[in-house]
Amino acid sequence: MLILRYLWIIPALPLLGAAINGLAGMFLPRWPNKAVSAVALGSTGLSFAAVLELVREFVHYAPYPLPWVRQYFTWIAAGDFRAGFDLQLDQLTIVMLLVVTGVGWLIHIYSTGYMAREGGYYRFFAYLNLFTFFMLVLVLAANFALLFVGWEGVGLCSYLLIGFWFLKRSASDAGKKAFIVNRIGDFGFMLGMFLLYRTFGSLDFRAVFGQASSLPAESFGQFGLLTVVCLLLFAGATGKSAQLPLYVWLPDAMEGPTPVSALIHAATMVTAGVYMVARSHTLFRLSPTALFVVAAAGAATALFSATIALVQNDIKRVLAYSTISQLGYMFLACGAGAFAAGIFHLMTHSFFKALLFLAAGSVIHALGGEQDMRKMGGLAGRVRWTWLTMLMATLAIAGAPGFSGFFSKDAILLAALGGAHGGVWLYAAGLFTALLTALYMFRLLFLTFHGQPRFDEHQAHVHESPGSMLAPLMILAVLSVAGGWMAAPEFWGGSSYFERFLAPVFGAAAEAAPASAEIQKFAAIAAGVALAGFLLAWAFYLWRPEAPRRLAGSLRAAYDLLLHKYFVDELYGAVVVRPLLWLSTNLFWKAVDSAGIDGAVNGVAASAAGLGDRVRRVHSGNTRSYAVWVVIGALAVIAVIFWPLLREALAPGAVTGMVR
């Protein structure tokens, strides 16, 4: 029971790697890239190995009652409040640990090839290891306070990694945008934590959830204490997991290196909000209003982002909006009460979306940095392994039968219609989003790999990626195919292994499981929708490649609306950014700071300087002048000494006495 007893080893290894690479890179001028790679891969690889050993021990020893909590030390103690470095383990933690360390390690391997010729090599891997550390702290935390440390830590590392090429203005601006937007959501998260402590007297998961489980559920439409808490926590989730209205940072985050997009904005950080909602399922189940808001926001975000992805031309931006849409699917599942289905899609999404980003990076690498799909085409025969792996990921995200996304999406759609908090409109939104997903993903595949080459073949020098980049692609391709088969028994009247595994955390489904015939019917509908999306993409981009141009011309207003992303950034700029900038510039800077605070300080300084200048003139060097000043000073001293006596002598009573 080594790892069960010493859970801190899992996050400590990436932290050690970040410290070694960061310090050695700064103080050792000849710290070689090979050493950086060895430290970065070794630390994350050992962390992944520790998680695998943890899984073995967990299955073998089965530590009950769950969650298994280890209290190591108290890091905050103020009055009655205590926040400890307490780590916990249960089935949900196991799933998240495998995703973070497993997929994260593959992305680290890929990065050694992708970033080989980039400057700041040691800095990149120090940030990447540090991010892994904070994400593991977030997942392992046994209280909201420690979870918030990991929550803020991944936000900081995201800022550093998005703006890694800090000399590039767009990258530094994107990093600042991500940081600021996340702080807006985090403010709501903090208010939620304060309200939790005031209500339950603790931030420990066991104490909070234990007390909350004895409370009666609030009615729909009631904004009681639990509803307010859940909505505040969800506000934090909308920022971290890029949901409406705080999604605007994630598309711009594509300015960072592609491995950053794969790790932070596909497989780990953006799923932190989903994990937090799932972890807090005890609270959310007591508030139907909060669940409705989660489901509605998820469905709206999924559909909204999918429509934008239809017309984007930057290959990474298409995948960015796809990520936002898929995160909406996860929140749709959680809002419908199917938390296990949401986490299932979180896991399968980490496989195929990380693969999509890494394969896109391989394409960009092959074309010397080109990201515009309009300047690609005809690559399937030149980068065969990249094309094959991206095809596997595209089939998975589109929901092709047998692939991982097919099973997890079907579970979400089933919950959206027949779940405890589902509804027809939620199912319709999810189903239409599935159609759009297949359409824009096959559009990406066809524009990138098929048709005639649209690049300068004499300058591009198209070449396949090195083995360090291809090996992670192949492993993720296998997971994209096989990662969903844990749910396959449901199709033949069995039960989902994944849902059964998470049952001790989320509990058994409240309603009876649907019959296998009903599941197969829903699966057939979802597969038909995916096929329709594929056929539309084939007709538009292979059979009649001139059709999209004509359609965009005939629907110019709608096309421009989608191409400019509904002008949301412009709206935020006009309504929020520019007014705040004007207010901070003219009121807080010029009026309060410069005129008020600086004016007062500078005025006192100017007065002192003026007085000193006048006093300085007394020291003229003239002896007679000094003598005059001595006489004046002596008279002043005499006046001060004798004035009280003189005033007493001149008082009316004294004068009368003298007369008598």
Coordinates of C-alpha atoms in Angstrom, one line a residue, residues 127-436:
Y127 CA 5.8 25.3 -17.2
L128 CA 4.3 22.0 -18.5
N129 CA 5.5 20.1 -15.5
L130 CA 4.2 22.8 -13.1
F131 CA 0.8 22.7 -14.8
T132 CA 0.7 18.9 -14.3
F133 CA 1.4 19.4 -10.6
F134 CA -1.4 21.9 -10.1
M135 CA -3.9 19.8 -12.1
L136 CA -3.0 16.7 -9.9
V137 CA -3.5 18.8 -6.7
L138 CA -6.9 19.9 -8.0
V139 CA -7.9 16.3 -8.7
L140 CA -6.6 14.8 -5.4
A141 CA -7.8 17.6 -3.1
A142 CA -10.0 16.6 -0.2
N143 CA -11.4 20.1 0.4
F144 CA -12.4 23.1 -1.6
A145 CA -9.5 25.3 -0.3
L146 CA -6.9 22.9 -1.7
L147 CA -8.9 22.4 -4.8
F148 CA -8.9 26.1 -5.3
V149 CA -5.0 26.2 -5.1
G150 CA -4.9 23.7 -8.0
W151 CA -7.7 25.7 -9.7
E152 CA -5.7 28.9 -9.6
G153 CA -2.4 27.2 -10.3
V154 CA -3.6 25.7 -13.6
G155 CA -5.0 29.2 -14.5
L156 CA -1.5 30.7 -13.9
C157 CA 0.3 28.0 -15.9
S158 CA -2.3 28.4 -18.7
Y159 CA -1.4 32.1 -18.8
L160 CA 2.4 31.3 -18.9
L161 CA 2.0 28.7 -21.7
I162 CA -0.5 30.6 -23.9
G163 CA 1.9 33.5 -23.8
F164 CA 5.0 31.3 -24.2
W165 CA 6.1 33.2 -27.3
F166 CA 5.8 36.5 -25.3
L167 CA 7.5 38.6 -28.0
K168 CA 4.5 37.9 -30.2
R169 CA 1.8 40.5 -29.4
S170 CA -1.1 38.3 -30.1
A171 CA 0.2 35.5 -27.8
S172 CA 0.8 37.8 -24.9
D173 CA -2.6 39.4 -25.4
A174 CA -4.2 36.0 -25.5
G175 CA -2.5 35.0 -22.3
K176 CA -3.7 38.1 -20.5
K177 CA -7.3 37.6 -21.8
A178 CA -7.4 34.0 -20.5
F179 CA -6.1 35.1 -17.1
I180 CA -8.6 38.0 -16.8
V181 CA -11.7 36.1 -18.0
N182 CA -10.8 33.2 -15.6
R183 CA -10.6 35.6 -12.7
I184 CA -14.2 36.7 -13.4
G185 CA -15.4 33.2 -12.9
D186 CA -13.1 32.6 -10.0
F187 CA -14.7 35.5 -8.1
G188 CA -18.0 33.6 -8.2
F189 CA -16.2 30.4 -7.1
M190 CA -14.7 32.2 -4.1
L191 CA -18.0 33.6 -3.1
G192 CA -19.4 30.1 -3.3
M193 CA -16.7 28.8 -1.0
F194 CA -17.3 31.6 1.5
L195 CA -21.0 30.8 1.6
L196 CA -20.2 27.1 2.1
Y197 CA -18.0 27.8 5.1
R198 CA -20.6 30.1 6.6
T199 CA -23.3 27.4 6.2
F200 CA -21.4 24.2 7.1
G201 CA -18.5 25.5 9.1
S202 CA -16.0 23.6 6.9
L203 CA -14.6 23.3 3.4
D204 CA -13.8 19.6 3.7
F205 CA -15.7 17.5 1.1
R206 CA -16.8 14.9 3.7
A207 CA -18.1 17.5 6.2
V208 CA -19.8 19.6 3.6
F209 CA -21.4 16.8 1.6
G210 CA -22.3 14.9 4.7
Q211 CA -24.2 17.8 6.2
A212 CA -25.8 18.7 2.9
S213 CA -27.1 15.2 2.2
S214 CA -29.4 15.5 5.3
L215 CA -31.0 18.7 4.0
P216 CA -34.3 18.6 2.0
A217 CA -34.1 19.3 -1.7
E218 CA -35.2 22.7 -2.9
S219 CA -38.0 23.0 -5.3
F220 CA -37.6 24.0 -8.9
G221 CA -37.5 27.8 -9.3
Q222 CA -36.6 28.3 -5.6
F223 CA -33.4 30.3 -5.1
G224 CA -32.5 29.0 -1.7
L225 CA -29.1 28.7 -0.1
L226 CA -28.0 25.6 -1.9
T227 CA -29.1 27.0 -5.3
V228 CA -27.1 30.1 -4.7
V229 CA -24.0 28.1 -3.7
C230 CA -24.3 25.8 -6.7
L231 CA -24.8 28.8 -9.1
L232 CA -21.7 30.5 -7.7
L233 CA -19.6 27.4 -8.1
F234 CA -20.9 26.9 -11.6
A235 CA -19.8 30.5 -12.4
G236 CA -16.3 29.4 -11.7
A237 CA -16.8 26.4 -13.9
T238 CA -18.0 28.5 -16.8
G239 CA -14.7 30.4 -16.7
K240 CA -12.4 27.4 -16.4
S241 CA -14.4 25.2 -18.8
A242 CA -15.1 28.0 -21.3
Q243 CA -18.9 28.0 -21.3
L244 CA -21.3 30.9 -22.2
P245 CA -20.7 33.7 -21.4
L246 CA -17.0 33.2 -20.4
Y247 CA -15.9 31.1 -23.3
V248 CA -14.1 33.9 -25.2
W249 CA -10.6 33.2 -23.9
L250 CA -10.3 29.6 -25.3
P251 CA -10.2 30.3 -29.1
D252 CA -7.5 33.0 -28.6
A253 CA -5.5 30.5 -26.5
M254 CA -4.6 28.8 -29.7
E255 CA -1.8 31.3 -29.9
G256 CA 0.2 29.1 -27.7
P257 CA 2.2 26.1 -29.0
T258 CA 0.1 23.2 -30.2
P259 CA 1.1 20.8 -27.3
V260 CA -0.3 23.4 -25.0
S261 CA -3.6 23.3 -26.8
A262 CA -3.7 19.6 -26.6
L263 CA -2.8 19.3 -22.9
I264 CA -4.4 22.4 -21.3
H265 CA -7.3 23.2 -23.6
A266 CA -8.4 19.7 -24.6
A267 CA -7.5 17.0 -22.1
T268 CA -7.1 18.6 -18.6
M269 CA -7.6 22.2 -17.5
V270 CA -10.8 22.9 -19.4
T271 CA -12.3 19.8 -17.9
A272 CA -11.6 21.1 -14.3
G273 CA -15.0 22.8 -14.2
V274 CA -16.8 19.6 -15.2
Y275 CA -14.9 17.6 -12.6
M276 CA -15.7 20.2 -9.9
V277 CA -19.5 20.0 -10.7
A278 CA -19.3 16.3 -10.7
R279 CA -17.4 16.2 -7.4
S280 CA -20.1 18.5 -5.9
H281 CA -23.0 16.4 -7.2
T282 CA -24.4 16.1 -3.7
L283 CA -25.1 19.8 -3.6
F284 CA -26.3 20.1 -7.2
R285 CA -28.8 17.2 -6.8
L286 CA -30.5 19.1 -4.1
S287 CA -31.1 22.1 -6.4
P288 CA -33.2 21.3 -9.6
T289 CA -32.8 25.0 -10.5
A290 CA -29.0 24.8 -10.5
L291 CA -29.1 21.6 -12.6
F292 CA -31.4 23.2 -15.1
V293 CA -29.0 26.1 -15.4
V294 CA -26.1 23.8 -15.9
A295 CA -28.0 21.7 -18.5
A296 CA -29.3 24.8 -20.4
A297 CA -25.9 26.5 -20.4
G298 CA -24.2 23.3 -21.6
A299 CA -26.7 22.7 -24.4
A300 CA -26.6 26.4 -25.5
T301 CA -22.8 26.4 -25.5
A302 CA -22.6 23.2 -27.4
L303 CA -24.9 24.4 -30.2
F304 CA -23.5 28.0 -30.3
S305 CA -19.9 26.9 -30.6
A306 CA -20.6 24.2 -33.2
T307 CA -22.2 26.8 -35.5
I308 CA -19.1 29.0 -35.3
A309 CA -16.8 26.0 -36.0
L310 CA -18.6 25.5 -39.3
V311 CA -16.9 28.4 -41.1
Q312 CA -13.6 28.9 -39.3
N313 CA -10.5 28.5 -41.5
D314 CA -7.7 28.2 -39.0
I315 CA -7.3 24.5 -38.2
K316 CA -6.6 25.1 -34.5
R317 CA -9.5 27.5 -34.1
V318 CA -11.9 24.9 -35.5
L319 CA -10.7 22.5 -32.8
A320 CA -10.9 25.2 -30.2
Y321 CA -14.6 25.8 -30.9
S322 CA -15.1 22.1 -31.0
T323 CA -13.6 21.8 -27.5
I324 CA -16.1 24.4 -26.2
S325 CA -18.9 22.5 -27.8
Q326 CA -17.9 19.1 -26.4
L327 CA -17.5 20.7 -22.9
G328 CA -21.1 21.8 -23.4
Y329 CA -22.0 18.2 -23.9
M330 CA -20.4 17.3 -20.6
F331 CA -22.3 20.0 -18.7
L332 CA -25.5 18.9 -20.5
A333 CA -25.0 15.4 -19.0
C334 CA -24.3 16.7 -15.5
G335 CA -27.3 19.1 -15.7
A336 CA -29.5 16.1 -16.7
G337 CA -28.3 14.3 -13.6
A338 CA -26.1 11.8 -15.5
F339 CA -22.8 12.7 -13.9
A340 CA -21.2 9.4 -14.8
A341 CA -22.1 10.0 -18.5
G342 CA -20.5 13.4 -18.3
I343 CA -17.2 12.0 -16.8
F344 CA -17.3 9.2 -19.4
H345 CA -17.4 11.8 -22.2
L346 CA -14.7 13.8 -20.4
M347 CA -12.4 10.7 -20.6
T348 CA -13.1 9.8 -24.2
H349 CA -12.9 13.4 -25.2
S350 CA -9.4 13.6 -23.7
F351 CA -8.3 10.8 -26.1
F352 CA -9.7 12.0 -29.4
K353 CA -9.4 15.8 -28.8
A354 CA -5.8 15.5 -27.7
L355 CA -5.2 13.4 -30.8
L356 CA -6.9 16.0 -33.0
F357 CA -4.7 18.8 -31.7
L358 CA -1.5 16.8 -31.9
A359 CA -2.4 15.6 -35.4
A360 CA -3.1 19.3 -36.3
G361 CA 0.3 20.1 -34.9
S362 CA 1.8 17.4 -37.1
V363 CA 0.2 19.0 -40.2
I364 CA 1.4 22.5 -39.2
H365 CA 4.9 21.0 -38.7
A366 CA 4.7 19.4 -42.1
L367 CA 3.8 22.7 -43.8
G368 CA 6.3 24.8 -42.0
G369 CA 3.9 26.6 -39.7
E370 CA 0.8 27.0 -42.0
Q371 CA -2.5 26.8 -40.1
D372 CA -5.0 28.1 -42.8
M373 CA -6.9 25.1 -44.2
R374 CA -7.5 27.0 -47.4
K375 CA -3.8 26.6 -48.1
M376 CA -3.6 22.9 -47.4
G377 CA -5.2 19.9 -49.3
G378 CA -3.8 16.8 -50.8
L379 CA -1.8 15.8 -47.7
A380 CA -3.2 12.3 -47.2
G381 CA -0.6 10.6 -49.4
R382 CA 2.3 12.6 -48.0
V383 CA 1.8 12.3 -44.3
R384 CA -0.1 9.0 -44.2
W385 CA 0.3 8.3 -40.4
T386 CA -0.9 11.8 -39.5
W387 CA -3.9 11.4 -41.9
L388 CA -4.8 8.0 -40.5
T389 CA -4.6 9.0 -36.9
M390 CA -6.6 12.2 -37.5
L391 CA -9.2 10.1 -39.4
M392 CA -9.6 7.9 -36.3
A393 CA -10.1 11.0 -34.1
T394 CA -12.6 12.5 -36.5
L395 CA -14.6 9.3 -36.6
A396 CA -14.6 9.3 -32.8
I397 CA -15.7 12.9 -32.2
A398 CA -18.3 12.5 -35.0
G399 CA -19.8 9.5 -33.1
A400 CA -19.2 6.8 -35.7
P401 CA -20.3 3.4 -34.4
G402 CA -17.6 1.5 -32.6
F403 CA -15.5 4.5 -31.7
S404 CA -15.2 6.0 -28.2
G405 CA -17.3 9.1 -28.9
F406 CA -20.1 7.0 -30.2
F407 CA -20.7 5.4 -26.8
S408 CA -20.2 8.5 -24.6
K409 CA -22.3 10.8 -26.8
D410 CA -25.1 8.2 -26.9
A411 CA -25.1 8.1 -23.1
I412 CA -25.4 11.9 -22.9
L413 CA -28.2 12.0 -25.5
L414 CA -30.1 9.2 -23.7
A415 CA -29.8 11.1 -20.4
A416 CA -30.8 14.4 -22.1
L417 CA -34.1 12.9 -23.1
G418 CA -34.9 10.3 -20.5
G419 CA -32.8 11.4 -17.5
A420 CA -34.2 12.7 -14.2
H421 CA -33.7 16.3 -15.3
G422 CA -33.7 15.9 -19.1
G423 CA -36.1 17.2 -21.7
V424 CA -37.0 17.0 -25.4
W425 CA -35.5 20.4 -26.1
L426 CA -32.2 19.3 -24.5
Y427 CA -32.1 16.2 -26.6
A428 CA -32.9 18.1 -29.8
A429 CA -30.1 20.6 -29.1
G430 CA -27.7 17.7 -28.4
L431 CA -28.7 15.8 -31.5
F432 CA -28.4 18.9 -33.8
T433 CA -25.0 19.6 -32.3
A434 CA -24.0 16.1 -33.2
L435 CA -24.9 16.7 -36.8
L436 CA -22.9 20.0 -36.9

